[in-house]
Amino acid sequence: MNIKKYIPNLLTLGNLLCGTIATIFAIKGDFFATAILVMLGVLFDFFDGFAARMLKVQGELGKQLDSLADMVTSGVVPGIVMMQMLVNALDIDAVGYFGVDEYGATGSNLPYLGLLLTLGAGYRLAKFNIDERQSDSFIGVPTPAMSLFVISLPLIAQFDKESFLIGFIENQYFLILITILFTYLMNAEIPLFSLKFKNFYFKDNVIKYVFLALSVILIVTLKIVAIPMIILSYVVLSIVNNSDKKLSSR
């Protein structure tokens, strides 16, 4: 019995378990517990692929299982979190069912727009499994990056009330814009670099080392506010990197 071939799949199931529990906390509005579980799930998501490559046990089962786990941790959870943030921004007691809150009063259906993130993540993950171009890089923003961006917003509102982002986070129009933007970015034909290292030579990994250095600087200086800034810098650096490659190929 080859035990090592099960190790990556066990890590993937760890991601799925974290996402499932995070869903429960997201529904309850406990954003701190949700964020911890999502970040733990993202770590499992990173290490399952790393373990599969190191142990040379990549397979179709692992690929499909990985997407199913990501659908929960980085699809369902951020959609619910965004929905809850829209509830808070609208200052209503509950989303309720079809515009009726828990007391039977007319509510708002607007918070359900947050679930566009869930739909966009599902579509992206389905495309990823059949897109052979995404073996060494990504086309569109990866779902874990979107998820980390979204779950960081209520944490900033909770733990950094002096942040310049508070006014945006509590604004329903900003939240709707973020929802639509990331739903598009996940499925856009925008090449983004992967953090997988084939070797550690600086000249072969300049963009990755620049991104990692920038991330450390942002974390030290901005702390929790660094999370959305890191995701945005990842997208911007990828676009700049793509432009440089096009210019150098002419």
mmCIF file of C-alpha atoms in Angstrom:
data_model
loop_
_atom_site.group_PDB
_atom_site.id
_atom_site.type_symbol
_atom_site.label_atom_id
_atom_site.label_comp_id
_atom_site.label_asym_id
_atom_site.label_seq_id
_atom_site.Cartn_x
_atom_site.Cartn_y
_atom_site.Cartn_z
ATOM 1 C CA MET A 1 0.000 0.000 0.000
ATOM 2 C CA ASN A 2 1.510 3.299 -1.126
ATOM 3 C CA ILE A 3 0.751 5.624 1.805
ATOM 4 C CA LYS A 4 2.441 8.694 0.314
ATOM 5 C CA LYS A 5 -0.078 9.020 -2.515
ATOM 6 C CA TYR A 6 -2.806 9.779 0.062
ATOM 7 C CA ILE A 7 -0.905 12.588 1.814
ATOM 8 C CA PRO A 8 -1.757 15.400 -0.668
ATOM 9 C CA ASN A 9 -5.425 14.387 -0.704
ATOM 10 C CA LEU A 10 -5.534 14.423 3.104
ATOM 11 C CA LEU A 11 -4.171 17.976 3.032
ATOM 12 C CA THR A 12 -6.835 18.903 0.483
ATOM 13 C CA LEU A 13 -9.513 17.443 2.750
ATOM 14 C CA GLY A 14 -8.034 19.634 5.507
ATOM 15 C CA ASN A 15 -8.742 22.617 3.255
ATOM 16 C CA LEU A 16 -12.319 21.406 2.731
ATOM 17 C CA LEU A 17 -12.848 20.894 6.458
ATOM 18 C CA CYS A 18 -11.581 24.403 7.229
ATOM 19 C CA GLY A 19 -13.850 25.848 4.563
ATOM 20 C CA THR A 20 -16.885 23.963 5.855
ATOM 21 C CA ILE A 21 -16.378 25.180 9.431
ATOM 22 C CA ALA A 22 -15.595 28.691 8.150
ATOM 23 C CA THR A 23 -18.972 28.683 6.373
ATOM 24 C CA ILE A 24 -20.717 28.139 9.716
ATOM 25 C CA PHE A 25 -18.827 31.019 11.355
ATOM 26 C CA ALA A 26 -19.438 33.282 8.340
ATOM 27 C CA ILE A 27 -23.191 32.709 8.617
ATOM 28 C CA LYS A 28 -22.975 33.593 12.319
ATOM 29 C CA GLY A 29 -21.053 36.769 11.473
ATOM 30 C CA ASP A 30 -17.900 35.727 13.363
ATOM 31 C CA PHE A 31 -15.445 37.185 10.849
ATOM 32 C CA PHE A 32 -12.322 36.592 12.954
ATOM 33 C CA ALA A 33 -12.899 32.832 13.256
ATOM 34 C CA THR A 34 -13.889 32.758 9.582
ATOM 35 C CA ALA A 35 -10.655 34.468 8.559
ATOM 36 C CA ILE A 36 -8.469 32.146 10.650
ATOM 37 C CA LEU A 37 -10.097 29.090 9.108
ATOM 38 C CA VAL A 38 -9.896 30.438 5.559
ATOM 39 C CA MET A 39 -6.206 31.289 5.972
ATOM 40 C CA LEU A 40 -5.578 27.813 7.377
ATOM 41 C CA GLY A 41 -7.475 26.357 4.425
ATOM 42 C CA VAL A 42 -5.377 28.384 1.977
ATOM 43 C CA LEU A 43 -2.232 26.992 3.651
ATOM 44 C CA PHE A 44 -3.558 23.456 3.179
ATOM 45 C CA ASP A 45 -4.320 24.381 -0.442
ATOM 46 C CA PHE A 46 -0.716 25.482 -0.970
ATOM 47 C CA PHE A 47 0.873 22.493 0.703
ATOM 48 C CA ASP A 48 -1.281 19.836 -0.956
ATOM 49 C CA GLY A 49 0.056 20.809 -4.383
ATOM 50 C CA PHE A 50 3.579 21.159 -2.981
ATOM 51 C CA ALA A 51 3.358 17.698 -1.408
ATOM 52 C CA ALA A 52 1.994 16.166 -4.616
ATOM 53 C CA ARG A 53 4.913 17.581 -6.624
ATOM 54 C CA MET A 54 7.524 16.573 -4.055
ATOM 55 C CA LEU A 55 6.158 13.038 -3.703
ATOM 56 C CA LYS A 56 5.492 12.780 -7.470
ATOM 57 C CA VAL A 57 1.912 11.636 -6.927
ATOM 58 C CA GLN A 58 -0.038 14.221 -8.968
ATOM 59 C CA GLY A 59 -3.247 12.797 -10.370
ATOM 60 C CA GLU A 60 -6.678 13.653 -11.728
ATOM 61 C CA LEU A 61 -8.368 12.803 -8.418
ATOM 62 C CA GLY A 62 -6.227 15.314 -6.553
ATOM 63 C CA LYS A 63 -6.905 17.986 -9.175
ATOM 64 C CA GLN A 64 -10.683 17.571 -8.939
ATOM 65 C CA LEU A 65 -10.684 17.305 -5.155
ATOM 66 C CA ASP A 66 -8.592 20.471 -4.912
ATOM 67 C CA SER A 67 -11.146 22.461 -6.915
ATOM 68 C CA LEU A 68 -14.039 21.094 -4.857
ATOM 69 C CA ALA A 69 -12.303 22.148 -1.629
ATOM 70 C CA ASP A 70 -11.466 25.576 -3.057
ATOM 71 C CA MET A 71 -15.107 26.015 -4.084
ATOM 72 C CA VAL A 72 -16.050 25.960 -0.395
ATOM 73 C CA THR A 73 -13.115 27.766 1.232
ATOM 74 C CA SER A 74 -12.527 30.315 -1.521
ATOM 75 C CA GLY A 75 -15.954 30.409 -3.143
ATOM 76 C CA VAL A 76 -18.834 29.883 -0.740
ATOM 77 C CA VAL A 77 -17.200 31.524 2.288
ATOM 78 C CA PRO A 78 -16.186 34.878 0.710
ATOM 79 C CA GLY A 79 -19.635 35.105 -0.900
ATOM 80 C CA ILE A 80 -21.305 34.773 2.507
ATOM 81 C CA VAL A 81 -18.848 37.217 4.107
ATOM 82 C CA MET A 82 -19.571 39.809 1.411
ATOM 83 C CA MET A 83 -23.297 39.230 1.887
ATOM 84 C CA GLN A 84 -22.921 39.847 5.624
ATOM 85 C CA MET A 85 -20.891 43.014 5.028
ATOM 86 C CA LEU A 86 -23.636 44.336 2.755
ATOM 87 C CA VAL A 87 -26.169 43.584 5.510
ATOM 88 C CA ASN A 88 -24.053 45.675 7.897
ATOM 89 C CA ALA A 89 -23.556 48.462 5.347
ATOM 90 C CA LEU A 90 -27.317 48.659 4.766
ATOM 91 C CA ASP A 91 -27.913 48.614 8.541
ATOM 92 C CA ILE A 92 -30.636 45.982 8.363
ATOM 93 C CA ASP A 93 -31.279 43.270 10.942
ATOM 94 C CA ALA A 94 -31.029 40.316 8.590
ATOM 95 C CA VAL A 95 -31.056 39.417 4.953
ATOM 96 C CA GLY A 96 -34.113 37.263 5.520
ATOM 97 C CA TYR A 97 -35.735 35.304 2.737
ATOM 98 C CA PHE A 98 -36.523 37.149 -0.478
ATOM 99 C CA GLY A 99 -36.533 40.565 1.124
ATOM 100 C CA VAL A 100 -38.322 39.664 4.385
ATOM 101 C CA ASP A 101 -36.315 39.885 7.607
ATOM 102 C CA GLU A 102 -36.620 37.636 10.665
ATOM 103 C CA TYR A 103 -39.451 39.751 12.060
ATOM 104 C CA GLY A 104 -41.521 39.563 8.884
ATOM 105 C CA ALA A 105 -40.746 43.140 7.893
ATOM 106 C CA THR A 106 -39.711 44.042 4.360
ATOM 107 C CA GLY A 107 -35.941 43.893 4.081
ATOM 108 C CA SER A 108 -33.544 44.117 1.153
ATOM 109 C CA ASN A 109 -32.371 41.608 -1.422
ATOM 110 C CA LEU A 110 -29.260 43.663 -2.192
ATOM 111 C CA PRO A 111 -26.927 41.640 0.109
ATOM 112 C CA TYR A 112 -27.450 38.574 -2.075
ATOM 113 C CA LEU A 113 -25.267 40.331 -4.685
ATOM 114 C CA GLY A 114 -22.316 39.201 -2.549
ATOM 115 C CA LEU A 115 -22.951 35.662 -3.773
ATOM 116 C CA LEU A 116 -21.779 36.726 -7.240
ATOM 117 C CA LEU A 117 -18.321 35.994 -5.833
ATOM 118 C CA THR A 118 -19.399 32.398 -5.215
ATOM 119 C CA LEU A 119 -20.724 32.056 -8.759
ATOM 120 C CA GLY A 120 -17.588 33.652 -10.245
ATOM 121 C CA ALA A 121 -15.360 31.342 -8.200
ATOM 122 C CA GLY A 122 -17.292 28.267 -9.325
ATOM 123 C CA TYR A 123 -16.997 29.261 -12.970
ATOM 124 C CA ARG A 124 -13.287 29.995 -12.634
ATOM 125 C CA LEU A 125 -12.529 26.690 -10.900
ATOM 126 C CA ALA A 126 -14.401 24.750 -13.591
ATOM 127 C CA LYS A 127 -12.421 26.564 -16.306
ATOM 128 C CA PHE A 128 -9.143 25.993 -14.453
ATOM 129 C CA ASN A 129 -9.571 22.219 -14.553
ATOM 130 C CA ILE A 130 -9.818 22.145 -18.346
ATOM 131 C CA ASP A 131 -7.428 24.993 -19.184
ATOM 132 C CA GLU A 132 -3.996 23.547 -20.015
ATOM 133 C CA ARG A 133 -2.432 27.020 -20.119
ATOM 134 C CA GLN A 134 -2.467 27.370 -16.323
ATOM 135 C CA SER A 135 0.144 24.804 -15.334
ATOM 136 C CA ASP A 136 2.925 27.318 -14.517
ATOM 137 C CA SER A 137 0.909 30.542 -14.197
ATOM 138 C CA PHE A 138 -2.669 31.723 -13.791
ATOM 139 C CA ILE A 139 -5.198 33.246 -16.159
ATOM 140 C CA GLY A 140 -7.351 35.482 -13.980
ATOM 141 C CA VAL A 141 -7.121 36.077 -10.243
ATOM 142 C CA PRO A 142 -6.940 32.780 -8.288
ATOM 143 C CA THR A 143 -9.898 32.136 -5.985
ATOM 144 C CA PRO A 144 -7.735 32.006 -2.793
ATOM 145 C CA ALA A 145 -6.432 35.521 -3.561
ATOM 146 C CA MET A 146 -9.993 36.809 -3.942
ATOM 147 C CA SER A 147 -11.028 35.047 -0.746
ATOM 148 C CA LEU A 148 -8.160 36.535 1.287
ATOM 149 C CA PHE A 149 -9.000 40.021 -0.016
ATOM 150 C CA VAL A 150 -12.663 39.720 0.971
ATOM 151 C CA ILE A 151 -12.172 38.199 4.438
ATOM 152 C CA SER A 152 -9.609 40.901 5.292
ATOM 153 C CA LEU A 153 -12.161 43.716 4.909
ATOM 154 C CA PRO A 154 -14.312 42.986 8.009
ATOM 155 C CA LEU A 155 -11.132 42.318 10.015
ATOM 156 C CA ILE A 156 -9.853 45.792 9.158
ATOM 157 C CA ALA A 157 -13.200 47.260 10.242
ATOM 158 C CA GLN A 158 -13.014 45.280 13.494
ATOM 159 C CA PHE A 159 -9.374 45.722 14.496
ATOM 160 C CA ASP A 160 -8.135 48.880 12.750
ATOM 161 C CA LYS A 161 -10.901 51.446 13.142
ATOM 162 C CA GLU A 162 -8.504 54.305 12.318
ATOM 163 C CA SER A 163 -7.687 52.860 8.892
ATOM 164 C CA PHE A 164 -8.291 55.007 5.831
ATOM 165 C CA LEU A 165 -10.236 52.053 4.390
ATOM 166 C CA ILE A 166 -13.039 52.123 6.988
ATOM 167 C CA GLY A 167 -15.168 54.576 5.035
ATOM 168 C CA PHE A 168 -14.947 52.344 1.976
ATOM 169 C CA ILE A 169 -15.571 49.077 3.819
ATOM 170 C CA GLU A 170 -18.781 50.416 5.337
ATOM 171 C CA ASN A 171 -20.034 51.764 2.007
ATOM 172 C CA GLN A 172 -22.478 49.514 0.132
ATOM 173 C CA TYR A 173 -21.478 50.892 -3.276
ATOM 174 C CA PHE A 174 -17.790 50.121 -2.649
ATOM 175 C CA LEU A 175 -18.667 46.578 -1.580
ATOM 176 C CA ILE A 176 -20.797 46.060 -4.687
ATOM 177 C CA LEU A 177 -17.952 47.413 -6.834
ATOM 178 C CA ILE A 178 -15.476 44.999 -5.199
ATOM 179 C CA THR A 179 -17.914 42.127 -5.756
ATOM 180 C CA ILE A 180 -18.342 42.876 -9.456
ATOM 181 C CA LEU A 181 -14.628 43.632 -9.953
ATOM 182 C CA PHE A 182 -13.380 40.366 -8.454
ATOM 183 C CA THR A 183 -16.085 38.317 -10.153
ATOM 184 C CA TYR A 184 -14.708 39.720 -13.415
ATOM 185 C CA LEU A 185 -11.005 39.466 -12.486
ATOM 186 C CA MET A 186 -11.302 35.777 -11.565
ATOM 187 C CA ASN A 187 -12.480 34.995 -15.079
ATOM 188 C CA ALA A 188 -10.647 37.665 -17.099
ATOM 189 C CA GLU A 189 -7.997 36.719 -19.657
ATOM 190 C CA ILE A 190 -5.258 38.358 -17.583
ATOM 191 C CA PRO A 191 -2.058 36.304 -17.099
ATOM 192 C CA LEU A 192 -0.797 36.383 -13.503
ATOM 193 C CA PHE A 193 2.474 34.926 -12.292
ATOM 194 C CA SER A 194 2.545 31.899 -10.034
ATOM 195 C CA LEU A 195 4.593 31.701 -6.833
ATOM 196 C CA LYS A 196 5.844 28.228 -7.752
ATOM 197 C CA PHE A 197 9.658 28.192 -7.948
ATOM 198 C CA LYS A 198 11.324 25.877 -10.460
ATOM 199 C CA ASN A 199 14.670 27.189 -9.209
ATOM 200 C CA PHE A 200 15.791 29.985 -6.904
ATOM 201 C CA TYR A 201 17.961 32.006 -9.315
ATOM 202 C CA PHE A 202 17.156 35.701 -8.982
ATOM 203 C CA LYS A 203 17.201 36.388 -12.727
ATOM 204 C CA ASP A 204 14.587 33.682 -13.326
ATOM 205 C CA ASN A 205 12.323 34.842 -10.491
ATOM 206 C CA VAL A 206 12.696 38.625 -10.346
ATOM 207 C CA ILE A 207 8.965 39.369 -10.242
ATOM 208 C CA LYS A 208 8.397 36.773 -7.506
ATOM 209 C CA TYR A 209 11.187 38.117 -5.291
ATOM 210 C CA VAL A 210 9.975 41.699 -5.792
ATOM 211 C CA PHE A 211 6.456 40.648 -4.821
ATOM 212 C CA LEU A 212 7.627 38.754 -1.717
ATOM 213 C CA ALA A 213 9.812 41.684 -0.594
ATOM 214 C CA LEU A 214 6.941 44.136 -1.144
ATOM 215 C CA SER A 215 4.604 41.859 0.790
ATOM 216 C CA VAL A 216 6.938 41.795 3.797
ATOM 217 C CA ILE A 217 7.254 45.594 3.739
ATOM 218 C CA LEU A 218 3.478 46.015 3.556
ATOM 219 C CA ILE A 219 2.880 43.579 6.431
ATOM 220 C CA VAL A 220 5.438 45.331 8.658
ATOM 221 C CA THR A 221 4.111 48.819 7.913
ATOM 222 C CA LEU A 222 0.360 48.285 7.437
ATOM 223 C CA LYS A 223 -0.270 45.075 9.419
ATOM 224 C CA ILE A 224 -3.797 43.772 8.695
ATOM 225 C CA VAL A 225 -4.427 46.461 6.071
ATOM 226 C CA ALA A 226 -1.560 44.869 4.134
ATOM 227 C CA ILE A 227 -3.703 41.888 3.051
ATOM 228 C CA PRO A 228 -5.859 43.669 0.438
ATOM 229 C CA MET A 229 -2.863 45.800 -0.575
ATOM 230 C CA ILE A 230 -0.807 42.640 -1.233
ATOM 231 C CA ILE A 231 -3.569 41.154 -3.414
ATOM 232 C CA LEU A 232 -3.861 44.381 -5.411
ATOM 233 C CA SER A 233 -0.065 44.615 -5.801
ATOM 234 C CA TYR A 234 -0.062 41.020 -7.084
ATOM 235 C CA VAL A 235 -2.485 41.970 -9.862
ATOM 236 C CA VAL A 236 -0.653 45.211 -10.685
ATOM 237 C CA LEU A 237 2.799 43.560 -10.757
ATOM 238 C CA SER A 238 1.437 40.824 -13.033
ATOM 239 C CA ILE A 239 0.080 43.405 -15.473
ATOM 240 C CA VAL A 240 3.392 45.305 -15.424
ATOM 241 C CA ASN A 241 5.295 42.044 -15.905
ATOM 242 C CA ASN A 242 3.102 41.147 -18.889
ATOM 243 C CA SER A 243 3.725 44.568 -20.446
ATOM 244 C CA ASP A 244 7.490 44.173 -20.032
ATOM 245 C CA LYS A 245 7.403 40.765 -21.678
ATOM 246 C CA LYS A 246 5.472 42.134 -24.646
ATOM 247 C CA LEU A 247 7.915 45.027 -25.066
ATOM 248 C CA SER A 248 10.980 42.755 -24.826
ATOM 249 C CA SER A 249 9.533 40.348 -27.411
ATOM 250 C CA ARG A 250 9.157 43.064 -30.046
#
